[in-house]
């Protein structure tokens, strides 16, 4: 079984409340706390969708067994803090891949592998645009109903197609 844990968040949000207010055209400070929460919510949704960290984190990844080569989720990887095999630390491994996301153990197959690593995070204009579109949708659809719907039920707000299209180029085939 594979498991992953976030030990700590080491980076900062890539959008500010003011970025969102400018995009959504909000002139008041009344919703600043709400917008701040939506920034975090949108980032988490985007990170889970693309299986990559937008904000840098310290993570631990657990594997019951491996054939000796495996990919770390939520890259790009900034650094590997520690790899243990069956409770014993090892330095006999090679880091591969464009984003340092692939690990090859020199010993080959292994049981009970634990990897602690730091991700780099993503911070570019396309990721910011996808988040802004998602936050705008969150902000515009804060209620359980949509105005004009006489019953107020049966309508759910979906993630904007444009958000998914932007993020698809970042999506990894991992989990």
Short mmCIF file of C-alpha atoms in Angstrom, two decimals:
data_model
loop_
_atom_site.label_atom_id
_atom_site.label_comp_id
_atom_site.label_asym_id
_atom_site.label_seq_id
_atom_site.Cartn_x
_atom_site.Cartn_y
_atom_site.Cartn_z
CA UNK A 1 0.00 0.00 0.00
CA UNK A 2 1.20 3.49 -0.84
CA UNK A 3 0.57 6.41 1.49
CA UNK A 4 1.63 10.03 1.45
CA UNK A 5 1.70 12.57 4.24
CA UNK A 6 2.21 16.34 4.26
CA UNK A 7 4.62 17.11 7.11
CA UNK A 8 4.60 20.87 6.59
CA UNK A 9 3.91 23.56 4.02
CA UNK A 10 7.10 25.48 3.36
CA UNK A 11 5.96 27.81 0.58
CA UNK A 12 3.51 30.69 0.27
CA UNK A 13 0.31 30.99 -1.74
CA UNK A 14 0.99 32.11 -5.31
CA UNK A 15 -2.04 34.42 -5.33
CA UNK A 16 -2.86 37.24 -2.96
CA UNK A 17 -6.28 38.43 -1.90
CA UNK A 18 -5.67 41.55 -3.99
CA UNK A 19 -4.91 39.43 -7.10
CA UNK A 20 -8.31 37.77 -6.74
CA UNK A 21 -10.13 41.02 -5.98
CA UNK A 22 -8.66 42.60 -9.11
CA UNK A 23 -9.67 39.58 -11.23
CA UNK A 24 -13.20 39.33 -9.83
CA UNK A 25 -13.58 43.14 -9.67
CA UNK A 26 -14.27 43.44 -5.95
CA UNK A 27 -13.77 46.89 -4.41
CA UNK A 28 -14.65 46.18 -0.79
CA UNK A 29 -12.73 44.49 2.03
CA UNK A 30 -15.86 42.80 3.41
CA UNK A 31 -15.05 39.42 1.80
CA UNK A 32 -11.26 39.41 2.30
CA UNK A 33 -11.31 36.50 4.77
CA UNK A 34 -13.59 34.52 2.48
CA UNK A 35 -11.35 35.18 -0.52
CA UNK A 36 -8.25 34.14 1.46
CA UNK A 37 -9.91 30.83 2.31
CA UNK A 38 -10.97 30.34 -1.32
CA UNK A 39 -7.36 30.84 -2.48
CA UNK A 40 -6.27 27.95 -0.29
CA UNK A 41 -9.24 25.78 -1.31
CA UNK A 42 -8.65 26.38 -5.03
CA UNK A 43 -4.93 25.64 -4.68
CA UNK A 44 -5.60 22.36 -2.87
CA UNK A 45 -8.13 21.33 -5.54
CA UNK A 46 -5.65 22.17 -8.32
CA UNK A 47 -2.79 20.34 -6.58
CA UNK A 48 -4.90 17.22 -6.20
CA UNK A 49 -6.12 17.44 -9.81
CA UNK A 50 -2.61 17.64 -11.30
CA UNK A 51 -0.87 15.58 -8.57
CA UNK A 52 1.79 18.28 -8.23
CA UNK A 53 2.46 20.81 -5.51
CA UNK A 54 1.77 24.44 -6.32
CA UNK A 55 3.03 25.53 -2.90
CA UNK A 56 6.24 23.85 -1.70
CA UNK A 57 5.82 21.19 0.98
CA UNK A 58 7.76 18.72 3.08
CA UNK A 59 6.26 15.27 2.45
CA UNK A 60 6.76 11.67 3.49
CA UNK A 61 5.92 8.84 1.10
CA UNK A 62 5.51 5.24 2.30
CA UNK A 63 5.75 2.12 0.11
CA UNK A 64 5.13 -1.44 1.31
CA UNK A 65 7.36 -2.72 -1.46
CA UNK A 66 9.05 -1.60 -4.65
CA UNK A 67 10.90 -3.22 -7.52
CA UNK A 68 13.70 -0.73 -6.87
CA UNK A 69 12.51 2.15 -9.03
CA UNK A 70 9.57 4.42 -8.24
CA UNK A 71 8.22 7.92 -8.76
CA UNK A 72 7.57 10.40 -5.98
CA UNK A 73 4.15 12.08 -6.18
CA UNK A 74 3.54 15.83 -6.14
CA UNK A 75 6.89 16.91 -7.69
CA UNK A 76 8.88 18.72 -8.85
CA UNK A 77 11.23 17.56 -6.10
CA UNK A 78 13.58 20.09 -4.56
CA UNK A 79 15.48 17.72 -2.28
CA UNK A 80 15.41 14.29 -0.67
CA UNK A 81 15.80 14.49 3.11
CA UNK A 82 15.93 10.79 3.88
CA UNK A 83 15.22 7.34 2.49
CA UNK A 84 14.83 4.39 4.84
CA UNK A 85 14.43 0.76 3.85
CA UNK A 86 12.94 -1.53 6.48
CA UNK A 87 13.79 1.09 9.14
CA UNK A 88 17.43 1.60 8.10
CA UNK A 89 18.59 4.83 6.43
CA UNK A 90 20.25 4.47 3.04
CA UNK A 91 22.23 6.72 0.76
CA UNK A 92 22.48 4.12 -2.02
CA UNK A 93 20.07 5.53 -4.56
CA UNK A 94 20.04 7.58 -7.71
CA UNK A 95 17.72 10.51 -8.46
CA UNK A 96 16.37 10.51 -12.02
CA UNK A 97 13.79 12.39 -14.10
CA UNK A 98 13.41 15.93 -15.32
CA UNK A 99 11.88 17.04 -12.02
CA UNK A 100 13.97 14.70 -9.81
CA UNK A 101 10.82 12.66 -9.24
CA UNK A 102 12.18 9.17 -9.96
CA UNK A 103 14.22 7.23 -7.41
CA UNK A 104 16.25 4.13 -8.26
CA UNK A 105 17.51 2.13 -5.29
CA UNK A 106 20.96 0.64 -5.88
CA UNK A 107 19.94 -2.54 -4.05
CA UNK A 108 16.95 -3.19 -6.31
CA UNK A 109 13.67 -4.46 -4.84
CA UNK A 110 12.92 -3.38 -1.27
CA UNK A 111 10.29 -3.66 1.45
CA UNK A 112 8.90 -0.95 3.76
CA UNK A 113 10.41 2.10 2.07
CA UNK A 114 9.95 5.57 3.58
CA UNK A 115 11.04 8.71 1.71
CA UNK A 116 11.01 12.20 3.18
CA UNK A 117 11.39 14.95 0.60
CA UNK A 118 10.70 18.60 -0.20
CA UNK A 119 8.74 19.68 -3.24
CA UNK A 120 9.55 22.81 -5.20
CA UNK A 121 6.08 24.03 -6.06
CA UNK A 122 4.81 25.63 -9.27
CA UNK A 123 4.44 29.33 -9.79
CA UNK A 124 3.63 30.39 -13.31
CA UNK A 125 1.02 32.41 -15.13
CA UNK A 126 -1.05 29.45 -16.36
CA UNK A 127 -1.43 27.94 -12.89
CA UNK A 128 -2.38 31.35 -11.52
CA UNK A 129 -4.98 31.79 -14.29
CA UNK A 130 -6.52 28.38 -13.58
CA UNK A 131 -6.73 29.22 -9.88
CA UNK A 132 -8.25 32.65 -10.58
CA UNK A 133 -10.96 31.08 -12.76
CA UNK A 134 -11.71 28.49 -10.09
CA UNK A 135 -11.81 31.08 -7.28
CA UNK A 136 -14.11 33.27 -9.40
CA UNK A 137 -16.47 30.30 -9.74
CA UNK A 138 -16.30 29.62 -6.00
CA UNK A 139 -16.99 33.29 -5.24
CA UNK A 140 -19.90 33.62 -7.68
CA UNK A 141 -21.54 30.39 -6.46
CA UNK A 142 -21.39 30.58 -2.67
CA UNK A 143 -25.00 29.50 -2.14
CA UNK A 144 -26.70 26.13 -2.48
CA UNK A 145 -29.04 27.49 -5.11
CA UNK A 146 -28.80 29.41 -8.33
CA UNK A 147 -30.93 32.51 -8.72
CA UNK A 148 -33.73 32.06 -11.21
CA UNK A 149 -34.17 28.39 -10.37
CA UNK A 150 -37.65 28.16 -8.89
CA UNK A 151 -36.91 25.01 -6.93
CA UNK A 152 -33.36 25.87 -5.90
CA UNK A 153 -32.32 22.22 -6.16
CA UNK A 154 -30.68 19.97 -8.67
CA UNK A 155 -28.11 22.50 -9.79
CA UNK A 156 -24.53 21.97 -8.81
CA UNK A 157 -21.68 24.19 -9.81
CA UNK A 158 -18.93 22.29 -11.57
CA UNK A 159 -15.28 23.12 -11.96
CA UNK A 160 -14.91 25.40 -15.01
CA UNK A 161 -13.85 23.51 -18.14
CA UNK A 162 -11.23 26.17 -18.83
CA UNK A 163 -9.61 25.51 -15.44
CA UNK A 164 -9.30 21.81 -16.25
CA UNK A 165 -8.00 22.55 -19.76
CA UNK A 166 -5.27 24.83 -18.42
CA UNK A 167 -4.22 22.33 -15.75
CA UNK A 168 -4.20 19.29 -18.06
CA UNK A 169 -0.71 20.13 -19.32
CA UNK A 170 0.56 19.89 -15.72
CA UNK A 171 -1.27 16.69 -14.88
CA UNK A 172 0.92 13.72 -14.05
CA UNK A 173 -0.07 10.12 -14.39
CA UNK A 174 0.75 9.00 -10.91
CA UNK A 175 -2.12 8.38 -8.56
#
